[in-house]
GROMACS .gro file of C-alpha atoms in nm:
model
  304
    1MET     CA    1   1.040  -5.048  10.816
    2ALA     CA    2   0.740  -5.099  10.965
    3ALA     CA    3   0.547  -5.099  10.656
    4LEU     CA    4   0.858  -5.293  10.541
    5PHE     CA    5   0.798  -5.529  10.765
    6GLY     CA    6   0.435  -5.583  10.727
    7SER     CA    7   0.466  -5.598  10.319
    8ARG     CA    8   0.737  -5.881  10.382
    9VAL     CA    9   0.488  -6.102  10.624
   10ARG     CA   10   0.204  -6.019  10.428
   11ARG     CA   11   0.435  -6.138  10.086
   12LEU     CA   12   0.566  -6.477  10.259
   13ARG     CA   13   0.239  -6.533  10.332
   14THR     CA   14   0.078  -6.572  10.062
   15ALA     CA   15   0.371  -6.727   9.921
   16ALA     CA   16   0.285  -7.034  10.209
   17GLY     CA   17  -0.057  -6.999  10.086
   18LEU     CA   18  -0.221  -6.916  10.457
   19THR     CA   19  -0.538  -6.646  10.546
   20GLN     CA   20  -0.403  -6.453  10.784
   21ALA     CA   21  -0.678  -6.640  11.057
   22GLU     CA   22  -0.422  -6.950  10.967
   23LEU     CA   23  -0.109  -6.763  11.004
   24GLY     CA   24  -0.253  -6.638  11.345
   25ARG     CA   25  -0.336  -6.960  11.473
   26LYS     CA   26   0.050  -7.127  11.375
   27THR     CA   27   0.171  -6.798  11.591
   28HIS     CA   28  -0.106  -6.836  11.860
   29VAL     CA   29  -0.159  -6.498  11.786
   30VAL     CA   30  -0.584  -6.340  11.628
   31SER     CA   31  -0.607  -6.276  11.328
   32THR     CA   32  -0.658  -5.890  11.369
   33ARG     CA   33  -0.317  -5.890  11.493
   34ILE     CA   34  -0.160  -6.042  11.214
   35THR     CA   35  -0.355  -5.786  10.965
   36GLN     CA   36  -0.262  -5.484  11.224
   37ILE     CA   37   0.079  -5.591  11.108
   38GLU     CA   38   0.041  -5.629  10.739
   39ARG     CA   39  -0.065  -5.299  10.763
   40SER     CA   40   0.181  -5.116  11.013
   41SER     CA   41  -0.095  -5.052  11.201
   42GLY     CA   42  -0.135  -5.066  11.552
   43ALA     CA   43   0.172  -5.214  11.850
   44LYS     CA   44   0.424  -5.282  11.692
   45PRO     CA   45   0.572  -5.664  11.714
   46THR     CA   46   0.785  -5.801  11.976
   47LEU     CA   47   1.144  -5.979  11.891
   48GLU     CA   48   0.897  -6.343  12.020
   49LEU     CA   49   0.617  -6.249  11.787
   50ALA     CA   50   0.831  -6.185  11.477
   51ARG     CA   51   1.068  -6.512  11.523
   52ALA     CA   52   0.722  -6.746  11.541
   53LEU     CA   53   0.651  -6.560  11.242
   54ASP     CA   54   0.983  -6.625  11.126
   55ASP     CA   55   0.938  -6.974  11.188
   56VAL     CA   56   0.610  -7.006  11.011
   57LEU     CA   57   0.712  -6.849  10.718
   58GLY     CA   58   1.050  -7.012  10.645
   59ALA     CA   59   1.187  -6.685  10.634
   60ASP     CA   60   1.514  -6.752  10.733
   61ASN     CA   61   1.586  -6.491  10.966
   62LEU     CA   62   1.465  -6.210  10.771
   63LEU     CA   63   1.170  -6.139  11.023
   64VAL     CA   64   1.403  -6.156  11.282
   65ASP     CA   65   1.707  -5.916  11.109
   66LEU     CA   66   1.435  -5.605  11.035
   67TRP     CA   67   1.304  -5.675  11.357
   68PRO     CA   68   1.506  -5.426  11.540
   69TYR     CA   69   1.470  -5.176  11.282
   70VAL     CA   70   1.041  -5.158  11.297
   71TYR     CA   71   1.131  -4.957  11.650
   72ARG     CA   72   1.391  -4.726  11.457
   73GLU     CA   73   1.241  -4.405  11.697
   74ALA     CA   74   1.313  -4.571  12.005
   75PHE     CA   75   1.685  -4.614  12.004
   76PRO     CA   76   1.990  -4.442  11.814
   77ASP     CA   77   2.127  -4.637  11.530
   78TRP     CA   78   2.425  -4.777  11.763
   79SER     CA   79   2.203  -4.960  12.038
   80ARG     CA   80   2.021  -5.108  11.731
   81ALA     CA   81   2.255  -5.233  11.565
   82PHE     CA   82   2.392  -5.366  11.854
   83MET     CA   83   2.059  -5.503  11.943
   84ALA     CA   84   1.969  -5.718  11.552
   85HIS     CA   85   2.295  -5.919  11.677
   86SER     CA   86   2.236  -6.041  12.043
   87ALA     CA   87   1.900  -6.117  11.874
   88ARG     CA   88   2.100  -6.400  11.747
   89ALA     CA   89   2.344  -6.439  11.955
   90VAL     CA   90   2.427  -6.809  12.151
   91SER     CA   91   2.603  -6.669  12.383
   92VAL     CA   92   2.603  -6.274  12.572
   93ARG     CA   93   2.896  -6.223  12.746
   94GLU     CA   94   2.861  -5.869  12.977
   95TYR     CA   95   2.981  -5.680  13.259
   96ALA     CA   96   2.765  -5.395  13.351
   97ALA     CA   97   2.912  -5.145  13.478
   98HIS     CA   98   2.639  -4.922  13.622
   99VAL     CA   99   2.275  -5.030  13.569
  100VAL     CA  100   2.146  -5.375  13.507
  101PRO     CA  101   2.138  -5.501  13.164
  102GLY     CA  102   1.837  -5.528  12.971
  103LEU     CA  103   1.817  -5.890  12.982
  104LEU     CA  104   1.706  -5.871  13.291
  105GLN     CA  105   1.544  -5.583  13.397
  106THR     CA  106   1.268  -5.529  13.644
  107GLU     CA  107   0.992  -5.362  13.383
  108ASP     CA  108   0.994  -5.093  13.673
  109TYR     CA  109   1.340  -5.074  13.648
  110ALA     CA  110   1.329  -5.010  13.243
  111ARG     CA  111   1.071  -4.773  13.317
  112ALA     CA  112   1.250  -4.552  13.550
  113LEU     CA  113   1.586  -4.567  13.343
  114LEU     CA  114   1.439  -4.497  12.990
  115SER     CA  115   1.189  -4.178  13.156
  116VAL     CA  116   1.622  -4.000  13.186
  117GLY     CA  117   1.822  -3.882  12.880
  118LEU     CA  118   1.837  -3.665  12.692
  119SER     CA  119   1.713  -3.862  12.364
  120LEU     CA  120   1.368  -3.914  12.524
  121LYS     CA  121   1.144  -3.740  12.358
  122ASP     CA  122   0.782  -3.786  12.482
  123GLU     CA  123   0.554  -4.050  12.700
  124GLU     CA  124   0.480  -4.266  12.366
  125HIS     CA  125   0.890  -4.267  12.285
  126LEU     CA  126   0.943  -4.395  12.676
  127GLU     CA  127   0.629  -4.733  12.621
  128GLU     CA  128   0.763  -4.801  12.227
  129ARG     CA  129   1.140  -4.849  12.412
  130ILE     CA  130   1.009  -5.035  12.745
  131SER     CA  131   0.842  -5.252  12.524
  132VAL     CA  132   1.110  -5.307  12.352
  133ARG     CA  133   1.365  -5.399  12.622
  134LEU     CA  134   1.060  -5.616  12.732
  135GLY     CA  135   1.028  -5.737  12.454
  136ARG     CA  136   1.445  -5.866  12.358
  137GLN     CA  137   1.392  -6.029  12.745
  138GLU     CA  138   1.123  -6.339  12.585
  139ARG     CA  139   1.419  -6.463  12.395
  140LEU     CA  140   1.545  -6.602  12.744
  141GLY     CA  141   1.275  -6.824  12.748
  142ALA     CA  142   1.277  -6.964  12.402
  143PRO     CA  143   1.411  -7.296  12.298
  144ASP     CA  144   1.749  -7.170  12.121
  145ARG     CA  145   1.790  -6.876  12.450
  146PRO     CA  146   2.185  -6.788  12.399
  147ASP     CA  147   2.409  -6.860  12.765
  148LEU     CA  148   2.408  -6.543  12.948
  149TRP     CA  149   2.680  -6.483  13.199
  150VAL     CA  150   2.681  -6.119  13.379
  151VAL     CA  151   2.913  -5.936  13.582
  152LEU     CA  152   2.790  -5.607  13.750
  153ASP     CA  153   3.013  -5.392  13.910
  154GLU     CA  154   2.883  -5.350  14.291
  155SER     CA  155   2.751  -5.028  14.251
  156VAL     CA  156   2.502  -5.161  14.020
  157LEU     CA  157   2.312  -5.362  14.249
  158MET     CA  158   2.380  -5.000  14.605
  159ARG     CA  159   2.272  -4.806  14.304
  160PRO     CA  160   1.850  -4.760  14.415
  161VAL     CA  161   1.724  -4.707  14.093
  162GLY     CA  162   1.289  -4.671  14.088
  163GLY     CA  163   1.353  -4.647  14.455
  164PRO     CA  164   1.447  -4.908  14.735
  165THR     CA  165   1.071  -5.117  14.704
  166VAL     CA  166   1.202  -5.113  14.262
  167MET     CA  167   1.521  -5.204  14.316
  168ARG     CA  168   1.492  -5.450  14.610
  169ALA     CA  169   1.233  -5.621  14.337
  170GLN     CA  170   1.487  -5.646  14.091
  171LEU     CA  171   1.775  -5.725  14.298
  172ALA     CA  172   1.496  -6.032  14.359
  173ARG     CA  173   1.479  -6.042  13.990
  174LEU     CA  174   1.843  -6.094  13.930
  175LEU     CA  175   1.846  -6.411  14.209
  176GLU     CA  176   1.522  -6.591  14.019
  177ALA     CA  177   1.709  -6.524  13.682
  178ALA     CA  178   2.082  -6.700  13.830
  179ALA     CA  179   1.874  -7.029  13.941
  180ASP     CA  180   1.807  -7.072  13.495
  181ARG     CA  181   2.133  -7.330  13.428
  182HIS     CA  182   2.175  -7.063  13.103
  183ILE     CA  183   2.253  -6.777  13.309
  184THR     CA  184   2.573  -6.694  13.551
  185VAL     CA  185   2.505  -6.372  13.748
  186GLN     CA  186   2.897  -6.305  13.974
  187VAL     CA  187   2.939  -5.975  14.104
  188MET     CA  188   3.298  -5.811  14.124
  189PRO     CA  189   3.324  -5.601  14.453
  190PHE     CA  190   3.477  -5.279  14.558
  191HIS     CA  191   3.714  -5.401  14.732
  192GLN     CA  192   3.875  -5.567  14.370
  193GLY     CA  193   4.027  -5.236  14.278
  194GLU     CA  194   4.067  -5.117  13.930
  195HIS     CA  195   4.067  -5.395  13.627
  196ASP     CA  196   4.080  -5.406  13.280
  197VAL     CA  197   3.664  -5.280  13.167
  198MET     CA  198   3.650  -4.961  13.398
  199GLY     CA  199   3.484  -4.667  13.338
  200GLY     CA  200   3.209  -4.799  13.079
  201SER     CA  201   3.008  -5.159  13.002
  202LEU     CA  202   3.095  -5.388  12.781
  203THR     CA  203   2.874  -5.689  12.634
  204VAL     CA  204   3.070  -5.980  12.393
  205LEU     CA  205   2.849  -6.144  12.135
  206THR     CA  206   2.874  -6.547  11.990
  207LEU     CA  207   2.697  -6.586  11.700
  208SER     CA  208   2.573  -6.878  11.539
  209ASP     CA  209   2.870  -6.951  11.314
  210SER     CA  210   3.142  -6.889  11.620
  211SER     CA  211   3.236  -6.548  11.514
  212GLU     CA  212   3.203  -6.233  11.769
  213VAL     CA  213   3.077  -5.893  11.827
  214ALA     CA  214   3.149  -5.665  12.109
  215TYR     CA  215   2.980  -5.366  12.185
  216THR     CA  216   3.081  -5.071  12.437
  217GLU     CA  217   2.857  -4.883  12.586
  218GLY     CA  218   2.823  -4.542  12.780
  219ALA     CA  219   2.529  -4.330  12.920
  220HIS     CA  220   2.512  -4.131  12.541
  221TYR     CA  221   2.723  -4.327  12.281
  222GLY     CA  222   2.741  -4.696  12.246
  223GLN     CA  223   3.069  -4.852  11.975
  224LEU     CA  224   2.954  -5.198  11.771
  225ILE     CA  225   3.326  -5.338  11.733
  226GLU     CA  226   3.372  -5.640  11.475
  227ASP     CA  227   3.729  -5.641  11.408
  228PRO     CA  228   3.813  -6.050  11.477
  229ASP     CA  229   4.142  -5.853  11.674
  230GLU     CA  230   3.973  -5.597  11.840
  231VAL     CA  231   3.702  -5.847  11.965
  232GLY     CA  232   3.969  -6.122  12.076
  233ARG     CA  233   4.126  -5.828  12.311
  234LEU     CA  234   3.737  -5.722  12.430
  235ALA     CA  235   3.721  -6.081  12.496
  236VAL     CA  236   4.012  -6.139  12.722
  237SER     CA  237   3.962  -5.825  12.894
  238TYR     CA  238   3.607  -5.976  12.983
  239ASP     CA  239   3.748  -6.327  13.104
  240ARG     CA  240   4.061  -6.166  13.329
  241VAL     CA  241   3.693  -5.890  13.521
  242ARG     CA  242   3.531  -6.245  13.554
  243ALA     CA  243   3.833  -6.433  13.670
  244VAL     CA  244   3.923  -6.191  13.947
  245ALA     CA  245   3.502  -6.131  14.001
  246LEU     CA  246   3.332  -6.308  14.349
  247PRO     CA  247   3.264  -6.673  14.279
  248PRO     CA  248   2.869  -6.703  14.158
  249LEU     CA  249   2.769  -6.791  14.548
  250MET     CA  250   2.978  -6.533  14.653
  251SER     CA  251   2.728  -6.314  14.445
  252LEU     CA  252   2.444  -6.420  14.498
  253ASP     CA  253   2.489  -6.430  14.875
  254MET     CA  254   2.599  -5.989  14.837
  255ILE     CA  255   2.272  -5.918  14.614
  256ARG     CA  256   2.089  -6.117  14.863
  257SER     CA  257   2.265  -5.950  15.164
  258VAL     CA  258   2.192  -5.555  15.002
  259MET     CA  259   1.849  -5.718  14.903
  260GLU     CA  260   1.777  -5.753  15.298
  261GLY     CA  261   1.933  -5.455  15.381
  262ASN     CA  262   2.247  -5.602  15.616
  263HIS     CA  263   2.506  -5.542  15.341
  264ARG     CA  264   2.822  -5.358  15.458
  265GLY     CA  265   3.098  -5.411  15.167
  266ALA     CA  266   3.380  -5.473  15.452
  267ASN     CA  267   3.408  -5.801  15.446
  268VAL     CA  268   3.502  -5.922  15.109
  269PRO     CA  269   3.691  -6.226  15.103
  270SER     CA  270   4.072  -6.216  15.009
  271ARG     CA  271   4.137  -6.409  14.637
  272SER     CA  272   4.283  -6.702  14.780
  273ASP     CA  273   4.016  -6.766  14.980
  274ARG     CA  274   3.752  -6.670  14.664
  275ARG     CA  275   3.944  -6.907  14.496
  276ARG     CA  276   3.909  -7.252  14.768
  277LEU     CA  277   3.602  -7.166  14.808
  278ALA     CA  278   3.534  -7.189  14.414
  279GLN     CA  279   3.735  -7.534  14.377
  280GLU     CA  280   3.483  -7.650  14.682
  281GLN     CA  281   3.253  -7.592  14.478
  282LEU     CA  282   3.329  -7.809  14.176
  283GLN     CA  283   3.384  -8.051  14.352
  284GLN     CA  284   3.040  -8.122  14.564
  285SER     CA  285   2.953  -8.448  14.353
  286GLY     CA  286   2.736  -8.456  14.089
  287ARG     CA  287   2.706  -8.074  14.088
  288GLY     CA  288   2.795  -7.979  13.772
  289GLN     CA  289   3.149  -7.796  13.684
  290LEU     CA  290   3.251  -7.431  13.557
  291ARG     CA  291   3.129  -7.320  13.221
  292GLY     CA  292   3.412  -7.287  13.064
  293SER     CA  293   3.465  -7.576  12.974
  294GLY     CA  294   3.044  -7.672  12.867
  295GLY     CA  295   2.898  -7.692  13.250
  296ARG     CA  296   2.888  -7.458  13.531
  297ILE     CA  297   2.977  -7.376  13.845
  298PRO     CA  298   2.621  -7.510  14.089
  299ARG     CA  299   2.422  -7.256  14.236
  300ARG     CA  300   2.198  -7.220  14.529
  301ARG     CA  301   1.829  -7.120  14.502
  302ALA     CA  302   1.724  -6.791  14.602
  303ARG     CA  303   1.604  -6.803  14.941
  304PRO     CA  304   1.211  -6.722  14.905
   0.00000   0.00000   0.00000
């Protein structure tokens, strides 16, 4: 697949009348990087570079669609199919039951997670997985970045993946990310009890044509769901989870308290208190509104 990707780049570049050096300048990489891609040698292209090549060469998303398969050995089939869809999504809604979603992971947190598991082969395989994961995050800084709404189970905050230092940096990353107006982070507290999506993680992607796909995942499996009726039912389940999770500001306060070592998990407000606070947040003048109608709940920036 890397060879196929490279041959497509070479063919498109030739058709556009560009030299490797010219294409490199237009995509902000050195010409030797273009040579490596066309010959499928050296480091594989990042998602950001694939998107830049696609734009410059007018490939109509061909290279972006091929990109996940360049890493065919790094992730199993069911994960790659999801990655291909998420690269084109305009909206990502995710419930994370066990770990921080890949789009918001720090490198150290990702390394700790990807270092374990039955499918890991060797150190080179690990580095390839990390490269892909971090490469996917580049889209959050792109002009057409998707809206990202993440609901984290409280257990995600409490499990010290990689150890206390790595986890503290990861929690700080969540607070930093939540300051972006395109990203919303909520926490599903233990106090809430049972809910519609217990037992695994769920992601609902909205694509540019307004169609939706869903993805469910466990430790060693994943399933991409494209049937409209089934996706619709899962989207409703996600909305129910989002509705009973802590409001964004309370969620950030919980993340901050865990990061600072002050969280005890006992002082979770009742549903009525949370509803009241959410209404108060919405009524703050000039601070925005719930994103369900196109805006968003206001948020405080994380304290240093």
